[in-house]
Tab-separated table of C-alpha atoms in Angstrom:
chain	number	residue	atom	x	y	z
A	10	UNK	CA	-10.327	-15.445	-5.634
A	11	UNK	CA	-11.720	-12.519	-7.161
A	12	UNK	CA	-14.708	-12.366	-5.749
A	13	UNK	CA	-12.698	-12.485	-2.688
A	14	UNK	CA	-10.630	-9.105	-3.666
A	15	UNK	CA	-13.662	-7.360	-4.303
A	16	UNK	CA	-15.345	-7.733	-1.189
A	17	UNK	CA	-12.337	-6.761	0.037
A	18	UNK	CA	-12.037	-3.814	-1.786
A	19	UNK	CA	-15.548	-2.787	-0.963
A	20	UNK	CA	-15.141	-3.531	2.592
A	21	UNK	CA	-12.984	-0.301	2.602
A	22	UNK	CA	-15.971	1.863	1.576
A	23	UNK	CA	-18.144	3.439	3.781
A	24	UNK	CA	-21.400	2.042	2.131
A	25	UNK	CA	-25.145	0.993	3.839
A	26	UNK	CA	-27.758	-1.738	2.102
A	27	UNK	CA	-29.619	1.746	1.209
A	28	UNK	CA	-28.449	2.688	-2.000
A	29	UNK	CA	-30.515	4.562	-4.224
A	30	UNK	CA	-29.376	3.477	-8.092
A	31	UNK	CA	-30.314	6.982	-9.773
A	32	UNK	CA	-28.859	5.727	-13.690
A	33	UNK	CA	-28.842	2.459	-15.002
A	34	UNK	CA	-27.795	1.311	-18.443
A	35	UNK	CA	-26.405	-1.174	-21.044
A	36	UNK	CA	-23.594	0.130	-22.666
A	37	UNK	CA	-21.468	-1.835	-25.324
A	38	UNK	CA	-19.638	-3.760	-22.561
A	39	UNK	CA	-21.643	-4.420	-19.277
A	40	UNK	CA	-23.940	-2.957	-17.085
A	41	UNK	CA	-23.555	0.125	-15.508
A	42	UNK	CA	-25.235	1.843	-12.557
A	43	UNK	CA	-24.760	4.836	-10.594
A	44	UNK	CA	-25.857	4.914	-6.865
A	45	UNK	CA	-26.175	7.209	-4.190
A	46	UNK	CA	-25.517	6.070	-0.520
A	47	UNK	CA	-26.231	9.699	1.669
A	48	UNK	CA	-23.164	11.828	1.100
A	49	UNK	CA	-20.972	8.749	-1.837
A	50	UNK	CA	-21.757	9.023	-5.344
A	51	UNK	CA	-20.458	5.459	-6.684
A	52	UNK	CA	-19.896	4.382	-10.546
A	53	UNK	CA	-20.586	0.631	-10.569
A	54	UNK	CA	-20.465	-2.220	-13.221
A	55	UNK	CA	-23.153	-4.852	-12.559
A	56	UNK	CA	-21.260	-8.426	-13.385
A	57	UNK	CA	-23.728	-11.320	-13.702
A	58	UNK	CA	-22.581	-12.631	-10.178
A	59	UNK	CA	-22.189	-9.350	-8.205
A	60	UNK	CA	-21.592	-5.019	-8.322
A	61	UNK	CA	-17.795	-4.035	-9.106
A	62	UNK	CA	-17.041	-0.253	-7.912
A	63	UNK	CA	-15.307	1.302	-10.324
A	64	UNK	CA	-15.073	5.253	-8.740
A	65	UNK	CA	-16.927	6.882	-5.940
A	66	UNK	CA	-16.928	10.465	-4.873
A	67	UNK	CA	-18.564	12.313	-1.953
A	68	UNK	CA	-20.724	14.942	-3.563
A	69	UNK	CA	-19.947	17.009	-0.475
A	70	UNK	CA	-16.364	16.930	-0.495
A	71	UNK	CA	-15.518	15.543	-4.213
A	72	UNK	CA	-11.650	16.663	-3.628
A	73	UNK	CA	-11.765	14.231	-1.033
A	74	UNK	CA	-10.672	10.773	-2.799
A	75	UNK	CA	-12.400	7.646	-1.446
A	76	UNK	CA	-10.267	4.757	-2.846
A	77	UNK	CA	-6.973	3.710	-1.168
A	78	UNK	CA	-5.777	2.397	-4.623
A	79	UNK	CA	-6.071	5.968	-5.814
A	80	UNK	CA	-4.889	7.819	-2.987
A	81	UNK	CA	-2.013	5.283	-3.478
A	82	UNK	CA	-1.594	6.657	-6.943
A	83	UNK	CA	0.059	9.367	-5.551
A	84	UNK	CA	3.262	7.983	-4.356
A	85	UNK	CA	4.243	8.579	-8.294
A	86	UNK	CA	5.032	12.043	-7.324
A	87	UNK	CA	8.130	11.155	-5.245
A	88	UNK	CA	9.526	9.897	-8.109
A	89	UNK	CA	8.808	12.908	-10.628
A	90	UNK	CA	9.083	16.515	-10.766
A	91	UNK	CA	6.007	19.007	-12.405
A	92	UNK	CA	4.735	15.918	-14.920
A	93	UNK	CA	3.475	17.904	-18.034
A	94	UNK	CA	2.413	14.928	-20.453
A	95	UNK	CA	0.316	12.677	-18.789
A	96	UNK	CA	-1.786	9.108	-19.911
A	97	UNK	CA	-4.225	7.750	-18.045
A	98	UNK	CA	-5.385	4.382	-19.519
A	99	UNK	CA	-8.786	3.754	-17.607
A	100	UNK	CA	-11.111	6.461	-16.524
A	101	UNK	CA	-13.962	5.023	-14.285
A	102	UNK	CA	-15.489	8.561	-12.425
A	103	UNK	CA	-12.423	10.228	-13.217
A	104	UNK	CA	-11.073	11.224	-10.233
A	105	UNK	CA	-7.488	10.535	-10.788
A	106	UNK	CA	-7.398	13.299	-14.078
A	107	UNK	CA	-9.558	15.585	-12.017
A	108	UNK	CA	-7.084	15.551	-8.960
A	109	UNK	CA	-3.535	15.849	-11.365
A	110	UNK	CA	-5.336	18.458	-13.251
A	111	UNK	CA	-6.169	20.592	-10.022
A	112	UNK	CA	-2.559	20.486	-9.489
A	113	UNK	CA	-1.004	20.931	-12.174
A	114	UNK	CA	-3.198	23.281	-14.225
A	115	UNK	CA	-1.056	23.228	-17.510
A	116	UNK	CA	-0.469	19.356	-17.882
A	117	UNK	CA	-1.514	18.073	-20.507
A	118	UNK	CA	-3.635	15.193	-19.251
A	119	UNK	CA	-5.231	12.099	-21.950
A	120	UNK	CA	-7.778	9.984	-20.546
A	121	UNK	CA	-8.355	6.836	-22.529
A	122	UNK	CA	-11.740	4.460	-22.247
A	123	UNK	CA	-12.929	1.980	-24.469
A	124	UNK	CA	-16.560	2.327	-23.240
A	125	UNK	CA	-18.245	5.485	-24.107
A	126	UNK	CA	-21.269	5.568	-21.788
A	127	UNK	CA	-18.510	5.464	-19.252
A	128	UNK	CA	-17.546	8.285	-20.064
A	129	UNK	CA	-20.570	10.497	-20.605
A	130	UNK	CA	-21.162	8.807	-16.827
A	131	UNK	CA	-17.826	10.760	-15.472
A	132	UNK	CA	-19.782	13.794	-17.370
A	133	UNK	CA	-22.871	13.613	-16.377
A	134	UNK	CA	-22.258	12.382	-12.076
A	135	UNK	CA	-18.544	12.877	-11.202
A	136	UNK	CA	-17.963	16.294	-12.261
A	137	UNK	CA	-15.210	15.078	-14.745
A	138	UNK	CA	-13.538	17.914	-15.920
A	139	UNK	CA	-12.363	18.330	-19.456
A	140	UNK	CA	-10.771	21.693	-20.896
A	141	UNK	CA	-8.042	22.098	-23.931
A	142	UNK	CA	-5.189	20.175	-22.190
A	143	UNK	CA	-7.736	17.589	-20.136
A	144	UNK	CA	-8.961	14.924	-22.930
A	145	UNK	CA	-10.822	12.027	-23.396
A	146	UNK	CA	-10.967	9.888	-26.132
A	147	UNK	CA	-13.116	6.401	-26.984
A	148	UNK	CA	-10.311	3.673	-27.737
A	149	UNK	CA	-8.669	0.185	-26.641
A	150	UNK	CA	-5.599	1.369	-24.225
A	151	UNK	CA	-3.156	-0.795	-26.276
A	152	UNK	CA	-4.508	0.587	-29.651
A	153	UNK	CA	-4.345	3.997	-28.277
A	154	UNK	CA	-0.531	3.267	-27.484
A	155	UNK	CA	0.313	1.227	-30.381
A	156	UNK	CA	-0.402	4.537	-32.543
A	157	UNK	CA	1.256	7.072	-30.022
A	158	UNK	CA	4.656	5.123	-30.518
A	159	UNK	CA	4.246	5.259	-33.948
A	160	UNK	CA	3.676	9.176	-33.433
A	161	UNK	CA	6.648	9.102	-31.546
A	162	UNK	CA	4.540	10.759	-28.339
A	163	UNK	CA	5.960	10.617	-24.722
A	164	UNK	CA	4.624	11.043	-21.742
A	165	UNK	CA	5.936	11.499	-18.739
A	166	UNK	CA	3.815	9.865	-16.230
A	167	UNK	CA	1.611	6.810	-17.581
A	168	UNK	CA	-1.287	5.536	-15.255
A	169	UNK	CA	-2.349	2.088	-16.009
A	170	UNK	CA	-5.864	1.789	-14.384
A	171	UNK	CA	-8.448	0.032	-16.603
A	172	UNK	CA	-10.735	-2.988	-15.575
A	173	UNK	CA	-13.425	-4.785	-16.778
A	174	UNK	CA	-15.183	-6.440	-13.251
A	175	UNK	CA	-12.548	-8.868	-13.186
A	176	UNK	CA	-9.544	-8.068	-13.408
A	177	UNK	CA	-7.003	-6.060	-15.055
A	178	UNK	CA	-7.996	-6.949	-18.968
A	179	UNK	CA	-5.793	-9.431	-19.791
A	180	UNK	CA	-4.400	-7.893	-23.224
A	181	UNK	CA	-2.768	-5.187	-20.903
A	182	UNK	CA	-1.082	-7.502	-18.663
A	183	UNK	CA	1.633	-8.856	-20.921
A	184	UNK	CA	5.122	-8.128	-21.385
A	185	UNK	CA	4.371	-7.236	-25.261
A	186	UNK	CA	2.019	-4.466	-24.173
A	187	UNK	CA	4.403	-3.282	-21.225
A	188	UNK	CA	7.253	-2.978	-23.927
A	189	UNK	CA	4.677	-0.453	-25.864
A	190	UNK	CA	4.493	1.466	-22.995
A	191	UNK	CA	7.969	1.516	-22.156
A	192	UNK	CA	8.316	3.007	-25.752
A	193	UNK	CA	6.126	5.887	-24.595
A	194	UNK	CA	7.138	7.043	-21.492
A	195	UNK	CA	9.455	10.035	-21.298
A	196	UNK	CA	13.266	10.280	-19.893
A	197	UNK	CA	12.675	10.148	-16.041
A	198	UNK	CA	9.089	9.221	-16.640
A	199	UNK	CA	7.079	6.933	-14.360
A	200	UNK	CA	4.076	3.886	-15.034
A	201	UNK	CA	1.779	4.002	-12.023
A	202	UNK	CA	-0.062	0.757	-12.556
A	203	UNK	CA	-3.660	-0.327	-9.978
A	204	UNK	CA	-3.440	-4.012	-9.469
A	205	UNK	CA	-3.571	-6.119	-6.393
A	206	UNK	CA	-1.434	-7.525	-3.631
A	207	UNK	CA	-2.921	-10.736	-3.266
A	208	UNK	CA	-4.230	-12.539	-6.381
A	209	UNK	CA	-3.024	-15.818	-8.049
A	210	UNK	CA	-1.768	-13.480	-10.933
A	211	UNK	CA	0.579	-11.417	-8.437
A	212	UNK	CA	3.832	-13.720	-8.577
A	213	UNK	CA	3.744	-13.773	-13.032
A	214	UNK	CA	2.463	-9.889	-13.047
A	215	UNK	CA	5.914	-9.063	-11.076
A	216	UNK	CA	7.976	-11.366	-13.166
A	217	UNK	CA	6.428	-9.323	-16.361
A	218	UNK	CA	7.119	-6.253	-15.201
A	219	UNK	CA	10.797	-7.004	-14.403
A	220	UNK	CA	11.090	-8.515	-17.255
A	221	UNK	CA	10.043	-5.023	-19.323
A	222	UNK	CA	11.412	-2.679	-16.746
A	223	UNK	CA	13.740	-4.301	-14.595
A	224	UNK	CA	13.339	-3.650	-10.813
A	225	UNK	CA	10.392	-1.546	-9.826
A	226	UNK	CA	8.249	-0.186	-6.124
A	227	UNK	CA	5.285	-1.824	-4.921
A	228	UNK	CA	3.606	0.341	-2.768
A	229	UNK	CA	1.549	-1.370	-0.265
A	230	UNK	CA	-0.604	-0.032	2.473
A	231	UNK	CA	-2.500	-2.414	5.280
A	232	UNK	CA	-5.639	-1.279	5.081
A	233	UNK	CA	-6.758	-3.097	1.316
A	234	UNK	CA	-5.528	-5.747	-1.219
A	235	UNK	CA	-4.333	-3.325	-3.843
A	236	UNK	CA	-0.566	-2.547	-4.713
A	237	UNK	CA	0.216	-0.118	-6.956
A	238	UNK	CA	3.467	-0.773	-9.293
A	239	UNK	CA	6.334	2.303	-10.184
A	240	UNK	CA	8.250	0.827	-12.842
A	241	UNK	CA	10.260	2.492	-15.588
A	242	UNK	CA	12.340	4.945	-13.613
A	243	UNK	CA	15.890	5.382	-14.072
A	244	UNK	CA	17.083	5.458	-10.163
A	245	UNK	CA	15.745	4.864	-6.747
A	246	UNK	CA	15.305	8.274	-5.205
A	247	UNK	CA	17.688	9.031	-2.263
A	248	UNK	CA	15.813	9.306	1.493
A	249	UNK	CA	16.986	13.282	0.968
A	250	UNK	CA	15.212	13.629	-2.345
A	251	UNK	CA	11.809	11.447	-0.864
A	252	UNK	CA	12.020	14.091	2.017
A	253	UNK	CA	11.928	17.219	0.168
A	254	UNK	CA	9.697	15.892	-2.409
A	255	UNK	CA	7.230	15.095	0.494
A	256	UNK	CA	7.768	18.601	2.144
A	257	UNK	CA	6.924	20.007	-1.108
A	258	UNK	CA	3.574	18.542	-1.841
A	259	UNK	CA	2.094	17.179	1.179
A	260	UNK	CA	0.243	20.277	1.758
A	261	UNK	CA	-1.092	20.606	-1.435
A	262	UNK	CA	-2.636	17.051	-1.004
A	263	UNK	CA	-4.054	16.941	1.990
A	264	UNK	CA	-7.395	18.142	0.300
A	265	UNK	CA	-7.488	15.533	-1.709
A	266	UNK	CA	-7.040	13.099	1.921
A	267	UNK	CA	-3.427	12.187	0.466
A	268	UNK	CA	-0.524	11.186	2.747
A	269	UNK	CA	2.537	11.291	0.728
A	270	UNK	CA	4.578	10.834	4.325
A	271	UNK	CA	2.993	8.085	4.548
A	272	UNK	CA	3.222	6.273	1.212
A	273	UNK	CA	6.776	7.568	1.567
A	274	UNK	CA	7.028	4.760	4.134
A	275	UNK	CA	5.336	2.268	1.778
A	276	UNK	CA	7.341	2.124	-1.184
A	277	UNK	CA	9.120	-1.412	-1.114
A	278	UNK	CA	11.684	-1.848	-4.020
A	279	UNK	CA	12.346	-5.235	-5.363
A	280	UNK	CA	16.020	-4.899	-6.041
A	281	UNK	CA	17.493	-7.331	-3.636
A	282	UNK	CA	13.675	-8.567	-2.594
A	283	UNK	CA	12.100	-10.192	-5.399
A	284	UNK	CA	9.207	-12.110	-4.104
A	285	UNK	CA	8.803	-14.225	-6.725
A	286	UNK	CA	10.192	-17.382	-8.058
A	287	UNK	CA	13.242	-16.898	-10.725
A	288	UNK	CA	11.434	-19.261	-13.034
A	289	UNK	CA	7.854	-17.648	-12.772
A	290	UNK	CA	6.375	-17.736	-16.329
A	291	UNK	CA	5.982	-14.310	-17.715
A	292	UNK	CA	2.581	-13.019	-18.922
A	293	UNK	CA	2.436	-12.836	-23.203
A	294	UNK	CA	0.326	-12.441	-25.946
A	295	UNK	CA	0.530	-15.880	-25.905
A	296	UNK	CA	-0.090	-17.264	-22.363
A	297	UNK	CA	-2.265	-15.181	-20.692
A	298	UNK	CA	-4.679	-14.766	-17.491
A	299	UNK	CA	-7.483	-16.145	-18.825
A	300	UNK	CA	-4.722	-19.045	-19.834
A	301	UNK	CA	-2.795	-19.292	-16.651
A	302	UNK	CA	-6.415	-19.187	-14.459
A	303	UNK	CA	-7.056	-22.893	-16.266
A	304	UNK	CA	-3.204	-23.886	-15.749
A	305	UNK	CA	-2.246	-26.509	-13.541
């Protein structure tokens, strides 16, 4: 099944057999290359069955955002005004912090990776960007929010996007870690979280995050398997408030190939549509992916 979502994924990138792999390493965690396909710059993880593409960016246009998943990312900004605090658990290129940053100058933006040649990677290729309010910092994303909680930080938009050629890793897929990051998020704050729309995982991921956050928005486009999950806000915003929040921004992301009219239009709330059994088994610390993968 996961081989399956990849190819999918992939099959939404405009790549040729020719790539040219211009860095290749062993970090701590896996294999990493970088290769060039003409224009696309892509960050890959070499698994020992196949590639994973982890961030890509046309060195032409490297606004321009080449993933679905994190043009997707965007429909966060319906739902909050001017975020100023922002946690991005995941960094791969680093095209997500790049973007917010561009738009929002004076956020303060923390990037979290557990791999460090990662991020020397989003350095070195991507053009990460990293100032006095952009940060990045080597650490476990549930370490990393263990001790903000206990530092009493908040943040007002959280951005759950880490992966390890897989899948999500499976320690931040459980309702013990989604009640940590509940604990963080700000008053009329939002958790953005990558995953997928078709996996075997999909039915116990929604139960966990009702569970945590009660109902939340899957947006969901046609054109790849990825969802992205809004959870944690307080209310539904009102077709008015969508509207002008959409009017507001959408020229400010068209460089960035963004249609927020369009994921306007994709935002499917599960109050009164839960697509998942009442009894689904919710993720823990206790029974996990790697668990429920061998369940029968």
């Amino acid at each position: 099944m996961f081989r399956i979502l990849m190819l999918c994924l992939l099959m939404t990138l405009p790549f040729s057999s020719l790539a040219e792999v211009i860095h290749k390493e062993r970090s701590l965690y896996r294999n990493i290359l970088v290769e060039k396909t003409g224009d696309l710059l892509c960050l890959k993880f070499n698994e020992k069955t196949r590639k994973s593409t982890q961030s890509c960016m046309y060195e032409s246009k490297p606004k321009k955002l080449v993933f679905n998943y994190t043009k997707m990312t965007f429909a966060s900004l319906l739902f909050i005004n001017d975020p100023q605090n922002v946690l991005i658990i995941g960094l791969g290129g680093g095209s997500l912090s790049n973007t917010i940053h561009e738009l929002y100058p004076s956020a303060h933006i923390e990037n979290v990776e557990i791999d460090p040649a990662v991020i020397k990677v989003a350095r070195d290729y991507f053009n990460f960007i990293e100032t006095d309010n952009v940060t990045s910092k080597v650490q476990d994303g549930r370490i990393f929010i263990k001790r903000a909680a206990l530092k009493k930080q908040k943040y007002d938009w959280i951005i759950l996007d880490a992966f390890n050629g897989d899948y999500i890793p499976e320690h931040l897929l459980t309702k013990e870690f989604f009640a940590e990051v509940k604990s963080v998020l700000a008053d009329g704050g939002i958790v953005a979280a990558n995953t997928f729309s078709s996996s075997k995982l999909y039915q116990h991921e929604s139960a966990t995050y009702f569970d945590v956050f009660g109902d939340f928005v899957n947006v969901v486009t046609d054109e790849n398997s990825n969802r992205i999950i809004l959870a944690g806000f307080e209310t539904m915003p009102s077709q008015k408030l969508l509207i002008e929040r959409v009017n507001k921004l959408a020229n400010k992301l068209t460089p960035y190939d963004v249609d927020l009219q369009l994921l306007s239009e994709h935002l499917f709330y599960t109050k009164g549509n839960q697509d998942w059994p009442a009894d689904t088994k919710v993720l823990t610390d206790q029974y996990s992916p790697a668990n429920l993968l061998n369940y029968q």
